[in-house]
mmCIF file with all atom_site columns, C-alpha atoms in Angstrom:
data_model
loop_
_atom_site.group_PDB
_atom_site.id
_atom_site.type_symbol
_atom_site.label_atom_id
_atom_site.label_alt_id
_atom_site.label_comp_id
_atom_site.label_asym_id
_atom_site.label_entity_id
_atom_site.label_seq_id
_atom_site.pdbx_PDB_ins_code
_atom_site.Cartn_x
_atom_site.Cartn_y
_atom_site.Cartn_z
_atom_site.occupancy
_atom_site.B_iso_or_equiv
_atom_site.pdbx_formal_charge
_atom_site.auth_seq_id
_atom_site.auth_comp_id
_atom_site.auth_asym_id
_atom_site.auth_atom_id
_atom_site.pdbx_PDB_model_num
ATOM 1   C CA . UNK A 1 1   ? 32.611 -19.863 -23.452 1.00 36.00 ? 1   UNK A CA 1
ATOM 2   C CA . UNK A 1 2   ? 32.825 -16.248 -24.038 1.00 36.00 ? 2   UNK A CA 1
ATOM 3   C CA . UNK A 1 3   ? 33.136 -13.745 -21.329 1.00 36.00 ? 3   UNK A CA 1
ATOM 4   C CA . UNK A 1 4   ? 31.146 -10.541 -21.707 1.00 38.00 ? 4   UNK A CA 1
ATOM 5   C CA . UNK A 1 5   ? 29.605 -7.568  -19.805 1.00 38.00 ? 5   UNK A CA 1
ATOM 6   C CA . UNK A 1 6   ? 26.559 -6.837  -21.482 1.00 43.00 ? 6   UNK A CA 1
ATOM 7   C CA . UNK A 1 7   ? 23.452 -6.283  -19.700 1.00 47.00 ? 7   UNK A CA 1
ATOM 8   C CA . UNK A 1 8   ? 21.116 -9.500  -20.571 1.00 79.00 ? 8   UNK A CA 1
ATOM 9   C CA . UNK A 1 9   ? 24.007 -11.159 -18.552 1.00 84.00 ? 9   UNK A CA 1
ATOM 10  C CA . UNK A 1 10  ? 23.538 -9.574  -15.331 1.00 90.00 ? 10  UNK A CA 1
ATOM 11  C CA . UNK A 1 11  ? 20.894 -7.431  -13.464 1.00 94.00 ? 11  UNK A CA 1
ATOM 12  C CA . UNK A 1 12  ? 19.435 -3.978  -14.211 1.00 95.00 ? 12  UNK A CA 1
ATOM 13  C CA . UNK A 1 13  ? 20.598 -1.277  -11.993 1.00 96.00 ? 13  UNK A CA 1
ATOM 14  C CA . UNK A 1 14  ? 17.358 -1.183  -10.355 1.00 97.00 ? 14  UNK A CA 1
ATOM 15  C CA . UNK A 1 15  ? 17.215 -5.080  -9.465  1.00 97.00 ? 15  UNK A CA 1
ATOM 16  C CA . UNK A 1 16  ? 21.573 -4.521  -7.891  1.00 97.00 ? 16  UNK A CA 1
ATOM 17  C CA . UNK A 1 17  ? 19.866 -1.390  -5.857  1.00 98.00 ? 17  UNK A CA 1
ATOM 18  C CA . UNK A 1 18  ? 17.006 -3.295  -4.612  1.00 98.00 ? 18  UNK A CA 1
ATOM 19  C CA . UNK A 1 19  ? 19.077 -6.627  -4.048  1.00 97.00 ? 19  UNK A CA 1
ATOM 20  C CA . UNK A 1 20  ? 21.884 -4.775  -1.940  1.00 98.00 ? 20  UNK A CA 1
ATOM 21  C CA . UNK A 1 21  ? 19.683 -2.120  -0.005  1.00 98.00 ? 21  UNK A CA 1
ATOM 22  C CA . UNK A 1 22  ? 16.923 -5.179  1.220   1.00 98.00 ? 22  UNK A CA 1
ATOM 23  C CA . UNK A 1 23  ? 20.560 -7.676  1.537   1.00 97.00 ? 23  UNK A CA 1
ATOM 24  C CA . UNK A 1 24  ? 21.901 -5.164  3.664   1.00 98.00 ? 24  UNK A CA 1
ATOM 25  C CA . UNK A 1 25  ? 18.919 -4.288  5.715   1.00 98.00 ? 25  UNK A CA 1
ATOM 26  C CA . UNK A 1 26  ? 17.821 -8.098  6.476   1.00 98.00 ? 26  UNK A CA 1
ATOM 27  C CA . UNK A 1 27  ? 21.572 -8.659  8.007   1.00 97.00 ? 27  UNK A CA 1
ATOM 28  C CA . UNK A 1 28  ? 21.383 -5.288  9.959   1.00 98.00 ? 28  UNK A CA 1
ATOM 29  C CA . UNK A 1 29  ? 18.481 -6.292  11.658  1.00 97.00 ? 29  UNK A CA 1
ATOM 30  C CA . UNK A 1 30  ? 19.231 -9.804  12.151  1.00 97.00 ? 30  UNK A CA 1
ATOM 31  C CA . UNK A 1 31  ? 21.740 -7.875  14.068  1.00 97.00 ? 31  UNK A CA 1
ATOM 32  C CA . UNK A 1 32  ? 19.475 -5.811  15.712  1.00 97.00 ? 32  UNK A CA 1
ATOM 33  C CA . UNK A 1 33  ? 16.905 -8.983  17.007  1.00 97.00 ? 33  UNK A CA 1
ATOM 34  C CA . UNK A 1 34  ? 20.017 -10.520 18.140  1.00 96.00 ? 34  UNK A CA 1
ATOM 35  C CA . UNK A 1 35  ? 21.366 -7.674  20.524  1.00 97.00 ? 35  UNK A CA 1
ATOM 36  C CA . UNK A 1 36  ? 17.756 -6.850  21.355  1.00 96.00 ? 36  UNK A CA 1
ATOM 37  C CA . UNK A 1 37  ? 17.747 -10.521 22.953  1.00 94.00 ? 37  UNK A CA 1
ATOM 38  C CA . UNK A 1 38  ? 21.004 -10.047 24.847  1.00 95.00 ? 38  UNK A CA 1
ATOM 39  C CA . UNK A 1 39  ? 20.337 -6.598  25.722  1.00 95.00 ? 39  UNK A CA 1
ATOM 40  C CA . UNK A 1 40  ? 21.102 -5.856  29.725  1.00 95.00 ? 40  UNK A CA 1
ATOM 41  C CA . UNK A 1 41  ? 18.011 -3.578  30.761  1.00 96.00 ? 41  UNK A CA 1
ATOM 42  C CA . UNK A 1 42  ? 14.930 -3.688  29.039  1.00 94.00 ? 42  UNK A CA 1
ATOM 43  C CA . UNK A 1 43  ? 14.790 -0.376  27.661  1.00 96.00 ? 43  UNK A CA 1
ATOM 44  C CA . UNK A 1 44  ? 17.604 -1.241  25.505  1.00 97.00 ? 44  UNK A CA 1
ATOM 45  C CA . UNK A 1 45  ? 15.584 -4.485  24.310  1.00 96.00 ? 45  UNK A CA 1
ATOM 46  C CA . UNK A 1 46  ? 12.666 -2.260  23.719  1.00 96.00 ? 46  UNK A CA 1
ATOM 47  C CA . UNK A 1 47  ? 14.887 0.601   21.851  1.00 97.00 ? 47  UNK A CA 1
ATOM 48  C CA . UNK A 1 48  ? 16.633 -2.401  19.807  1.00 97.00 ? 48  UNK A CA 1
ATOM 49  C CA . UNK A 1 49  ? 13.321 -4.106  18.751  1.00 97.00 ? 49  UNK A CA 1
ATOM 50  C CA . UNK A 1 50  ? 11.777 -0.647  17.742  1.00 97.00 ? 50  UNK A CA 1
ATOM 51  C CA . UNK A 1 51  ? 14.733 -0.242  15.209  1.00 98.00 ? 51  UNK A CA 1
ATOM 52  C CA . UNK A 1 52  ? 14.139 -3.945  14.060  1.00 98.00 ? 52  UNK A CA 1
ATOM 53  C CA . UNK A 1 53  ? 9.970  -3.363  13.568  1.00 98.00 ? 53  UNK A CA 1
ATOM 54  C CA . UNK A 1 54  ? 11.042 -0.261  11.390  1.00 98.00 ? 54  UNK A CA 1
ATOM 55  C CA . UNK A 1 55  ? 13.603 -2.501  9.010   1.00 98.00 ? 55  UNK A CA 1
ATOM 56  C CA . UNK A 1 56  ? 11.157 -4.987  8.817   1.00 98.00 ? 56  UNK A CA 1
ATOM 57  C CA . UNK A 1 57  ? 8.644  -2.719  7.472   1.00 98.00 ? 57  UNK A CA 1
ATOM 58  C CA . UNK A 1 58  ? 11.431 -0.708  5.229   1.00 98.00 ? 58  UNK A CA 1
ATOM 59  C CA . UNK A 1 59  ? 12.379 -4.318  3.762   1.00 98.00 ? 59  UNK A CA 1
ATOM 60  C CA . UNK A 1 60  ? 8.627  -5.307  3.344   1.00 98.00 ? 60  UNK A CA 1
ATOM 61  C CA . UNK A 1 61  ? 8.420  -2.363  1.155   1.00 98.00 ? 61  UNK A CA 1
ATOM 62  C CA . UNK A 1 62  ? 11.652 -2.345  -0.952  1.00 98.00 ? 62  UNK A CA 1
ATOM 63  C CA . UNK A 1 63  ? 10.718 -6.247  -1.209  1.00 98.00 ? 63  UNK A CA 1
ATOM 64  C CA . UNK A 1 64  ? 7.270  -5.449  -2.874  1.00 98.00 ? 64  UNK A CA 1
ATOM 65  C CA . UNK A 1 65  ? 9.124  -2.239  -4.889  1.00 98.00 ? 65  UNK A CA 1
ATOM 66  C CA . UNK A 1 66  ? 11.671 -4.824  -6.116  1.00 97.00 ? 66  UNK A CA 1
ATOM 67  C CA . UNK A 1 67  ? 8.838  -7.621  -7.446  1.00 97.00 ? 67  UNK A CA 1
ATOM 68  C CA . UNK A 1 68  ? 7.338  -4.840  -9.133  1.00 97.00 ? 68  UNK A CA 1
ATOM 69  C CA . UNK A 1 69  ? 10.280 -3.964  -10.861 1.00 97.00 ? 69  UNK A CA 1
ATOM 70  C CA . UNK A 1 70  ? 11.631 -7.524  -11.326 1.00 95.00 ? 70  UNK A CA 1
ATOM 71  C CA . UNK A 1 71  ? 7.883  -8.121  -13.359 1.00 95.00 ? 71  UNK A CA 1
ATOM 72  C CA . UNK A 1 72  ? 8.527  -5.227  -15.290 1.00 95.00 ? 72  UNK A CA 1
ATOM 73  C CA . UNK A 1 73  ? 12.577 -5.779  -15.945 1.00 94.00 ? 73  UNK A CA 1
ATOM 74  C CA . UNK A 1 74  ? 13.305 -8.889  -17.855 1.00 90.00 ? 74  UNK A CA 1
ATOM 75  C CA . UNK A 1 75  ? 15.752 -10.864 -15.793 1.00 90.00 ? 75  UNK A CA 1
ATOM 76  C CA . UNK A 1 76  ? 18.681 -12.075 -17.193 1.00 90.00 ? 76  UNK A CA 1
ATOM 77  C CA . UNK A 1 77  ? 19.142 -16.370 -17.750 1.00 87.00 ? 77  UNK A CA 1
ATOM 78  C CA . UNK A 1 78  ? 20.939 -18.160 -15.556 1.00 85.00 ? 78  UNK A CA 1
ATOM 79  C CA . UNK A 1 79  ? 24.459 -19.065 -17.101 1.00 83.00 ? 79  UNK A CA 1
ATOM 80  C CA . UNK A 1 80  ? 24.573 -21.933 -19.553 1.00 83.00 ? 80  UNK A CA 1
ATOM 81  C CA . UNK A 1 81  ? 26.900 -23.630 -17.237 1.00 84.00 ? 81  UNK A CA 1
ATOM 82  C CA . UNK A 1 82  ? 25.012 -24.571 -14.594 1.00 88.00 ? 82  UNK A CA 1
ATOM 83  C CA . UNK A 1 83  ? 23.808 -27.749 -13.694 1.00 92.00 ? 83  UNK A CA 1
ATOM 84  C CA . UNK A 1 84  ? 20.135 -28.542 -13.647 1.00 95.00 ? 84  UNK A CA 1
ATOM 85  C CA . UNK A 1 85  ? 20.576 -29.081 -9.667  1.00 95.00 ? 85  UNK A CA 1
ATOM 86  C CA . UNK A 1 86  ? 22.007 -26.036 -9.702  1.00 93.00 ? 86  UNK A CA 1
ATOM 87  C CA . UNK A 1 87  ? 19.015 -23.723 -11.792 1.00 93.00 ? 87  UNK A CA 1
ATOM 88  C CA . UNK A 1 88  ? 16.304 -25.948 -9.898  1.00 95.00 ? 88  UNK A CA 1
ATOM 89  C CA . UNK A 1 89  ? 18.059 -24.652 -6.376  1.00 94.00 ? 89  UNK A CA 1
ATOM 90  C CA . UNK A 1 90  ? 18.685 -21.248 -7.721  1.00 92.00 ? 90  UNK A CA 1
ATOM 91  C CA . UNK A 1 91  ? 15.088 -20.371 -8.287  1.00 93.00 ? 91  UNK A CA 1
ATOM 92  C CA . UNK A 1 92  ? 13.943 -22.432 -5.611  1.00 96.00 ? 92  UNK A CA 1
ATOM 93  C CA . UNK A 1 93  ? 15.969 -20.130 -3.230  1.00 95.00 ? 93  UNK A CA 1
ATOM 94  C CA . UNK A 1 94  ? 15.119 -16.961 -4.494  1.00 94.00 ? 94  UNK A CA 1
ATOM 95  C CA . UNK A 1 95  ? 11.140 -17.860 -4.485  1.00 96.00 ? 95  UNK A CA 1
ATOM 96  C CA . UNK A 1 96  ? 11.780 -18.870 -0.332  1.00 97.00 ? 96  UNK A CA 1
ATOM 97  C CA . UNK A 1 97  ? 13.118 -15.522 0.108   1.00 97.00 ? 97  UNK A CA 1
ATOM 98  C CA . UNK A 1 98  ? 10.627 -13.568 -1.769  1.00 97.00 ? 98  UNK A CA 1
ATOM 99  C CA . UNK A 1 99  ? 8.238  -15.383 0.215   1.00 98.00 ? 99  UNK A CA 1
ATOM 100 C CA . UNK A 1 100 ? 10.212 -14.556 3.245   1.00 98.00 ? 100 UNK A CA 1
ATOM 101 C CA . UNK A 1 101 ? 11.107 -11.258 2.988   1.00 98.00 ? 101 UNK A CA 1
ATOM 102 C CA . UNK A 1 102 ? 7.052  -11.089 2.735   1.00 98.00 ? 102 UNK A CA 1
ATOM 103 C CA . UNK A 1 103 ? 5.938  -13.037 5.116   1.00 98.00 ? 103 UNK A CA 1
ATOM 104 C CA . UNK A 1 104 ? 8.433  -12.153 8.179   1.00 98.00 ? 104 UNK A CA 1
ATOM 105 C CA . UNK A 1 105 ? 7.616  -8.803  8.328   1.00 98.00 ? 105 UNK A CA 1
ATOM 106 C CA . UNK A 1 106 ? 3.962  -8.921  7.931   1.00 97.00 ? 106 UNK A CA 1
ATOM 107 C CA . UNK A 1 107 ? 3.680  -11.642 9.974   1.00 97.00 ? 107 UNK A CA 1
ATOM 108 C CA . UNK A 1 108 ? 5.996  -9.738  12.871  1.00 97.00 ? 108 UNK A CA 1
ATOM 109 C CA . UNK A 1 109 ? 3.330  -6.825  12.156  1.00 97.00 ? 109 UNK A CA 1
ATOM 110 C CA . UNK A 1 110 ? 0.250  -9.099  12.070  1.00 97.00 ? 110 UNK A CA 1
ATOM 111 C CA . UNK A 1 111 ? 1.432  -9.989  16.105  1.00 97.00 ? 111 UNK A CA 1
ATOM 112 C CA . UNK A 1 112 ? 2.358  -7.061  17.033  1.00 96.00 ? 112 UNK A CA 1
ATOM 113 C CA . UNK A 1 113 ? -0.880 -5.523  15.798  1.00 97.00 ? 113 UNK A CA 1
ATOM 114 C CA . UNK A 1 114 ? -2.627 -8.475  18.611  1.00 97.00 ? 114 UNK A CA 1
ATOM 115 C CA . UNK A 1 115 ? -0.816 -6.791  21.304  1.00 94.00 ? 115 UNK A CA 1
ATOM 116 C CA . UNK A 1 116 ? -2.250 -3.543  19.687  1.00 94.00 ? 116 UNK A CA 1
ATOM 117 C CA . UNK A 1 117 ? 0.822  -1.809  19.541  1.00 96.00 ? 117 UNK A CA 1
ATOM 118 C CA . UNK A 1 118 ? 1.360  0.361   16.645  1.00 97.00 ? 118 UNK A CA 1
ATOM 119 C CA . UNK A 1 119 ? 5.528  1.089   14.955  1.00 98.00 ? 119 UNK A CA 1
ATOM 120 C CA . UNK A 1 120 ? 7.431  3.508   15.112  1.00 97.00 ? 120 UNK A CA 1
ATOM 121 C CA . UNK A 1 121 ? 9.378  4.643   11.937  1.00 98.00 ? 121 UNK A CA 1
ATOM 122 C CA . UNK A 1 122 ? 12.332 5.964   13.075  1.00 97.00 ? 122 UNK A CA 1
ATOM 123 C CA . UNK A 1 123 ? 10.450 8.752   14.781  1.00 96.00 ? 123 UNK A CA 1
ATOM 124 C CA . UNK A 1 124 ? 9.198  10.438  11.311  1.00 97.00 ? 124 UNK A CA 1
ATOM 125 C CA . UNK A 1 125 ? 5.698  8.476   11.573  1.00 98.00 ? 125 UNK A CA 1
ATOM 126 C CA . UNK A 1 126 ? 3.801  5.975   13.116  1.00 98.00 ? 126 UNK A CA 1
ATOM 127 C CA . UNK A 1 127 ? 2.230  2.657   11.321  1.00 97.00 ? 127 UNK A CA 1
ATOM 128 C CA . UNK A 1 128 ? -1.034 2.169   13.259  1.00 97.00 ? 128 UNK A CA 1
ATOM 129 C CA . UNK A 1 129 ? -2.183 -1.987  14.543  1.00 97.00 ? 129 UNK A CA 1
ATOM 130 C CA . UNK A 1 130 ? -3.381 -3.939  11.371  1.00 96.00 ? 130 UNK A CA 1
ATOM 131 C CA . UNK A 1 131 ? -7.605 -4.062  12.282  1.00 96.00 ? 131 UNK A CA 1
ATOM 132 C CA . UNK A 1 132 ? -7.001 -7.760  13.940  1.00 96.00 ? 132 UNK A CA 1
ATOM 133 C CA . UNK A 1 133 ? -8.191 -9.401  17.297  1.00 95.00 ? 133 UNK A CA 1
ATOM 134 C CA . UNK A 1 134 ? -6.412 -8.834  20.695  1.00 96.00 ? 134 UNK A CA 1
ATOM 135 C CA . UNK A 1 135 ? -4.532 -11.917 20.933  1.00 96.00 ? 135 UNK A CA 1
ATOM 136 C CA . UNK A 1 136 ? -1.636 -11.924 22.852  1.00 94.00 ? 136 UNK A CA 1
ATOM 137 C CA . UNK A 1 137 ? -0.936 -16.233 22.803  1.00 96.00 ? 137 UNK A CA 1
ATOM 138 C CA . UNK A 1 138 ? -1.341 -15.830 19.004  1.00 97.00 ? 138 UNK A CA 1
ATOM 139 C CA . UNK A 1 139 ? 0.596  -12.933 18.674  1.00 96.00 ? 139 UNK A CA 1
ATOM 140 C CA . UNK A 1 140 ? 3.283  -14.978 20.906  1.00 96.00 ? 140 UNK A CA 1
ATOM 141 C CA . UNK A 1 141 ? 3.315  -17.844 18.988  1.00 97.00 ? 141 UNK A CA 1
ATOM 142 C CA . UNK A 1 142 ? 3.688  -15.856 15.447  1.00 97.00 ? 142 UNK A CA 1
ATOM 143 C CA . UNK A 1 143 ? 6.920  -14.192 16.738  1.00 96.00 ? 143 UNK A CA 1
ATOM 144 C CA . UNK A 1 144 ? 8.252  -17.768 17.186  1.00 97.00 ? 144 UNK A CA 1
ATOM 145 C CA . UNK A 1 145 ? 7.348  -18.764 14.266  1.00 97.00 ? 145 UNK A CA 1
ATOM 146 C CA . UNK A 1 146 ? 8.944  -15.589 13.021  1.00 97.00 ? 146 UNK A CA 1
ATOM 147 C CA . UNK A 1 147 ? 11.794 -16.241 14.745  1.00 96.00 ? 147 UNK A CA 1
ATOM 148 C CA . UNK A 1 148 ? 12.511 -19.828 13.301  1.00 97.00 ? 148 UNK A CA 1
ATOM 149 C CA . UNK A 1 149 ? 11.718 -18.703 9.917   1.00 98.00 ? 149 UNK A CA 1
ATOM 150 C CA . UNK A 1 150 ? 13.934 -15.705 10.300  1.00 97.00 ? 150 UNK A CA 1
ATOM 151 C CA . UNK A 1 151 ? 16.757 -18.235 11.469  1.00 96.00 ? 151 UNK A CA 1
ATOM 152 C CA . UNK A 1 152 ? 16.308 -20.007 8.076   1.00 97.00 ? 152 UNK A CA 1
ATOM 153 C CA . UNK A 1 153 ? 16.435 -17.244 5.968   1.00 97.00 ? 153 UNK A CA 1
ATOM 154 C CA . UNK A 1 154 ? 19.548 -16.489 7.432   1.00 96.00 ? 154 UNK A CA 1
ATOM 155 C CA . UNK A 1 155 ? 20.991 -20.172 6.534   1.00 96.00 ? 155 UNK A CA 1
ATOM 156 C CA . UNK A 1 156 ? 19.713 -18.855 3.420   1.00 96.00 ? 156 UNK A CA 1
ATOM 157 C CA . UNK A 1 157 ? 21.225 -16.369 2.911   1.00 96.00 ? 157 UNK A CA 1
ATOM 158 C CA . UNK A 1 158 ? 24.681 -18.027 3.445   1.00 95.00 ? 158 UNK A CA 1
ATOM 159 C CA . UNK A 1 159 ? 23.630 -20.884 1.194   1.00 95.00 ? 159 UNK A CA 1
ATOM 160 C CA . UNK A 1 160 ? 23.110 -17.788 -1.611  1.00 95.00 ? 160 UNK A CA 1
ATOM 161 C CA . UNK A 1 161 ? 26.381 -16.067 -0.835  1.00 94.00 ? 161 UNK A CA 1
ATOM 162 C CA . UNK A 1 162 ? 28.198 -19.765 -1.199  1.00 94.00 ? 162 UNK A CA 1
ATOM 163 C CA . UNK A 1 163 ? 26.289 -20.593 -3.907  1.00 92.00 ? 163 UNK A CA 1
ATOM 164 C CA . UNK A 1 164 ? 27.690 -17.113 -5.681  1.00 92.00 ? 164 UNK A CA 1
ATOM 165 C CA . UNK A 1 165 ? 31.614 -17.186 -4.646  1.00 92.00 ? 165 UNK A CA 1
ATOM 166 C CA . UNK A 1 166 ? 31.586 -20.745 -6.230  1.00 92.00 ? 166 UNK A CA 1
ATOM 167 C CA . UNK A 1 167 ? 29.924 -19.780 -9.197  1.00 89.00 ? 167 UNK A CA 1
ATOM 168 C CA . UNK A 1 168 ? 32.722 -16.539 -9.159  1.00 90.00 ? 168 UNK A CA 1
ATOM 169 C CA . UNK A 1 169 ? 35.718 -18.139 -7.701  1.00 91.00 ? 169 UNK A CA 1
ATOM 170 C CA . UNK A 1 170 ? 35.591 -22.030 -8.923  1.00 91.00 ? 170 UNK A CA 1
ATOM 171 C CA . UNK A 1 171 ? 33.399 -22.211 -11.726 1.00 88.00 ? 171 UNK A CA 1
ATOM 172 C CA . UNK A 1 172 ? 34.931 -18.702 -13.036 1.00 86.00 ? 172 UNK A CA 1
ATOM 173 C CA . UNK A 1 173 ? 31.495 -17.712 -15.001 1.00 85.00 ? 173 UNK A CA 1
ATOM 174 C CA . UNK A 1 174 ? 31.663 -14.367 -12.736 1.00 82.00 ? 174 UNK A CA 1
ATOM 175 C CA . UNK A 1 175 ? 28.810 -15.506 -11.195 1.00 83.00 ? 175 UNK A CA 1
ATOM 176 C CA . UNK A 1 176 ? 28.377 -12.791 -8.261  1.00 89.00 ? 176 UNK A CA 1
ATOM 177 C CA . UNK A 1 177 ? 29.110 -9.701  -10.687 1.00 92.00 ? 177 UNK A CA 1
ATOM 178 C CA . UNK A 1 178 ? 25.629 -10.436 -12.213 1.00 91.00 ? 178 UNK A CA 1
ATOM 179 C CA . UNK A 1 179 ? 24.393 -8.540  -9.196  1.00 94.00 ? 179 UNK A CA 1
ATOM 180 C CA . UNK A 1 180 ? 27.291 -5.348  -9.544  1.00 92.00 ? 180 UNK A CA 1
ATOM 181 C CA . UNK A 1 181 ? 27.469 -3.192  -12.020 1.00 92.00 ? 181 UNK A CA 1
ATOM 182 C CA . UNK A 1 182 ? 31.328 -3.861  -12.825 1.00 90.00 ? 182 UNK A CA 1
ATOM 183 C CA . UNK A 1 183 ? 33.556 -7.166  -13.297 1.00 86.00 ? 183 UNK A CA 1
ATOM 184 C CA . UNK A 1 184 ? 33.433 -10.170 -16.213 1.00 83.00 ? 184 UNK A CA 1
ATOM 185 C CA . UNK A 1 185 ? 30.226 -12.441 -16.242 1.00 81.00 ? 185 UNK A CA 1
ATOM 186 C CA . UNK A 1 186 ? 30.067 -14.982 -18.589 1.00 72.00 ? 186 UNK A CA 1
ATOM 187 C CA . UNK A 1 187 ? 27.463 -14.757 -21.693 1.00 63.00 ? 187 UNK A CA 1
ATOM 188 C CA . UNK A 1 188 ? 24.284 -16.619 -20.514 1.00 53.00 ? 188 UNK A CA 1
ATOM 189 C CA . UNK A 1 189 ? 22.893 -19.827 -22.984 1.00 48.00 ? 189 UNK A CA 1
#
């Protein structure tokens, strides 16, 4: 097969931008849940899990930014190589973390909004409680469910980053420079 660099095989600009800022972001505050959980006092939990609302409601909004633009960018086919396993699992991954990168932080907001606590952005503005019911078991039980489902995603996640560094290093079809702007990816079928 031939290798090429033209730009039906890999992503716009805007769809690298998108994938890298929200990639980025989801591991940082991964990070941040984590050492909010293991903090020592709990103003430090607190401080941590203010940062962590904040992501999730930055990567709620790049996430619907970047569906827009992936509706209004064509997308470019999966290699011609792969396996039929292997397209099936592809798109079946990226529609669990669409869904995911939805449904996490809404549904983090969604229980936080039954404690009616409002978020802090970073200091530069507040996001008010979504109009719900004071619920504070409900709100409970969503962050669990939030927290298993944010768990997953991050199995995902390494499942996807696998999934590309065989595709680059094994199969040699440059599979993870379809996301950079730079390096050799093989001409989709």
């Amino acid at each position: 097969m031939t290798i090429t660099t033209k730009s039906k095989s890999r992503y716009s600009i805007g769809s690298m931008v998108f994938h890298w800022l929200i990639a980025i972001l989801v591991i940082w505050n991964w990070r941040l849940a984590a050492n909010a959980e293991h903090a020592e006092t709990g103003a430090q939990a607190s401080a941590l899990f203010a940062d962590h609302k904040a992501i999730g409601i930055t990567i709620l909004v790049l996430t619907l930014g970047r569906i827009v633009w992936r509706l209004t960018h064509p997308m470019p086919a999966l290699p011609g190589n792969y396996a039929t396993w292997e397209r099936v699992l592809a798109r079946t991954t990226h529609a669990i973390f669409y869904i995911l990168l939805i449904l996490l932080p809404l549904g983090a907001w969604i229980a936080n909004s039954m404690s009616g606590r409002s978020i802090d952005m970073f200091g530069l503005f507040t996001i008010p409680p979504l109009p719900v019911s004071a619920n504070r078991e409900l709100g409970h039980s969503i962050f669990e469910i939030h927290a298993t489902c944010a768990m997953f995603m991050i199995y995902l996640v390494g499942l996807h980053i696998l999934g590309a560094l065989k595709h680059t290093f094994f199969d040699k079809d440059g599979g993870i420079f379809r996301m950079l702007p730079f390096g050799r990816v093989r001409r989709s079928a």
